[in-house]
């Protein structure tokens, strides 16, 4: 299964080189790298926000249920 994915990626790479030309590959790689970096940054921010919300929502509760009136 892993070799199938590698073959597909190589075919896609060959098609991109034929379509765009070899001179534009560095620009495409740079754009792809920027996109991956932004996605990682946003995922980290979202994870931190989720963790902060879950830590804020956990308030100690009175297990006996007695509340002062």
Tab-separated table of C-alpha atoms in Angstrom:
chain	number	residue	atom	x	y	z
A	1	UNK	CA	0.000	0.000	0.000
A	2	UNK	CA	2.853	2.394	0.800
A	3	UNK	CA	4.513	1.760	-2.549
A	4	UNK	CA	1.229	2.551	-4.326
A	5	UNK	CA	1.164	5.950	-2.659
A	6	UNK	CA	4.767	6.607	-3.647
A	7	UNK	CA	4.041	5.745	-7.279
A	8	UNK	CA	0.991	8.024	-7.305
A	9	UNK	CA	3.002	10.898	-5.836
A	10	UNK	CA	5.761	10.419	-8.413
A	11	UNK	CA	3.241	10.420	-11.261
A	12	UNK	CA	1.687	13.613	-9.901
A	13	UNK	CA	5.137	15.197	-9.628
A	14	UNK	CA	5.948	14.295	-13.234
A	15	UNK	CA	2.621	15.731	-14.405
A	16	UNK	CA	3.211	18.964	-12.483
A	17	UNK	CA	6.696	19.331	-13.971
A	18	UNK	CA	5.323	18.773	-17.451
A	19	UNK	CA	2.436	21.179	-16.884
A	20	UNK	CA	4.202	24.024	-15.064
A	21	UNK	CA	7.800	23.524	-16.115
A	22	UNK	CA	10.838	22.892	-13.929
A	23	UNK	CA	11.503	26.595	-13.313
A	24	UNK	CA	8.330	27.082	-11.303
A	25	UNK	CA	8.857	24.119	-8.965
A	26	UNK	CA	10.727	26.130	-6.302
A	27	UNK	CA	7.831	28.604	-6.138
A	28	UNK	CA	5.327	25.772	-5.844
A	29	UNK	CA	7.397	24.143	-3.101
A	30	UNK	CA	7.661	27.423	-1.234
A	31	UNK	CA	3.905	27.960	-1.403
A	32	UNK	CA	3.273	24.410	-0.232
A	33	UNK	CA	5.710	24.831	2.663
A	34	UNK	CA	4.060	28.099	3.687
A	35	UNK	CA	0.670	26.411	3.651
A	36	UNK	CA	1.864	23.521	5.792
A	37	UNK	CA	3.480	25.931	8.264
A	38	UNK	CA	0.282	27.985	8.557
A	39	UNK	CA	-1.791	24.852	9.037
A	40	UNK	CA	0.489	23.668	11.854
A	41	UNK	CA	0.331	27.101	13.513
A	42	UNK	CA	-3.468	27.194	13.356
A	43	UNK	CA	-3.720	23.626	14.666
A	44	UNK	CA	-1.479	24.529	17.611
A	45	UNK	CA	-3.578	27.616	18.360
A	46	UNK	CA	-6.794	25.605	18.193
A	47	UNK	CA	-5.380	22.921	20.467
A	48	UNK	CA	-4.247	25.513	23.018
A	49	UNK	CA	-7.665	27.174	22.934
A	50	UNK	CA	-9.423	23.855	23.470
A	51	UNK	CA	-7.142	23.032	26.391
A	52	UNK	CA	-7.704	26.437	27.974
A	53	UNK	CA	-11.474	26.100	27.610
A	54	UNK	CA	-11.512	22.645	29.168
A	55	UNK	CA	-9.348	23.796	32.072
A	56	UNK	CA	-11.635	26.827	32.628
A	57	UNK	CA	-14.784	24.687	32.521
A	58	UNK	CA	-13.620	22.304	35.221
A	59	UNK	CA	-14.822	23.946	38.395
A	60	UNK	CA	-14.791	22.073	41.663
A	61	UNK	CA	-18.275	20.913	42.551
A	62	UNK	CA	-19.711	20.016	45.930
A	63	UNK	CA	-20.248	16.246	45.843
A	64	UNK	CA	-22.769	16.333	48.709
A	65	UNK	CA	-25.053	18.696	46.880
A	66	UNK	CA	-25.538	20.941	49.927
A	67	UNK	CA	-25.649	24.577	49.023
A	68	UNK	CA	-26.054	27.464	51.391
A	69	UNK	CA	-29.410	29.196	50.961
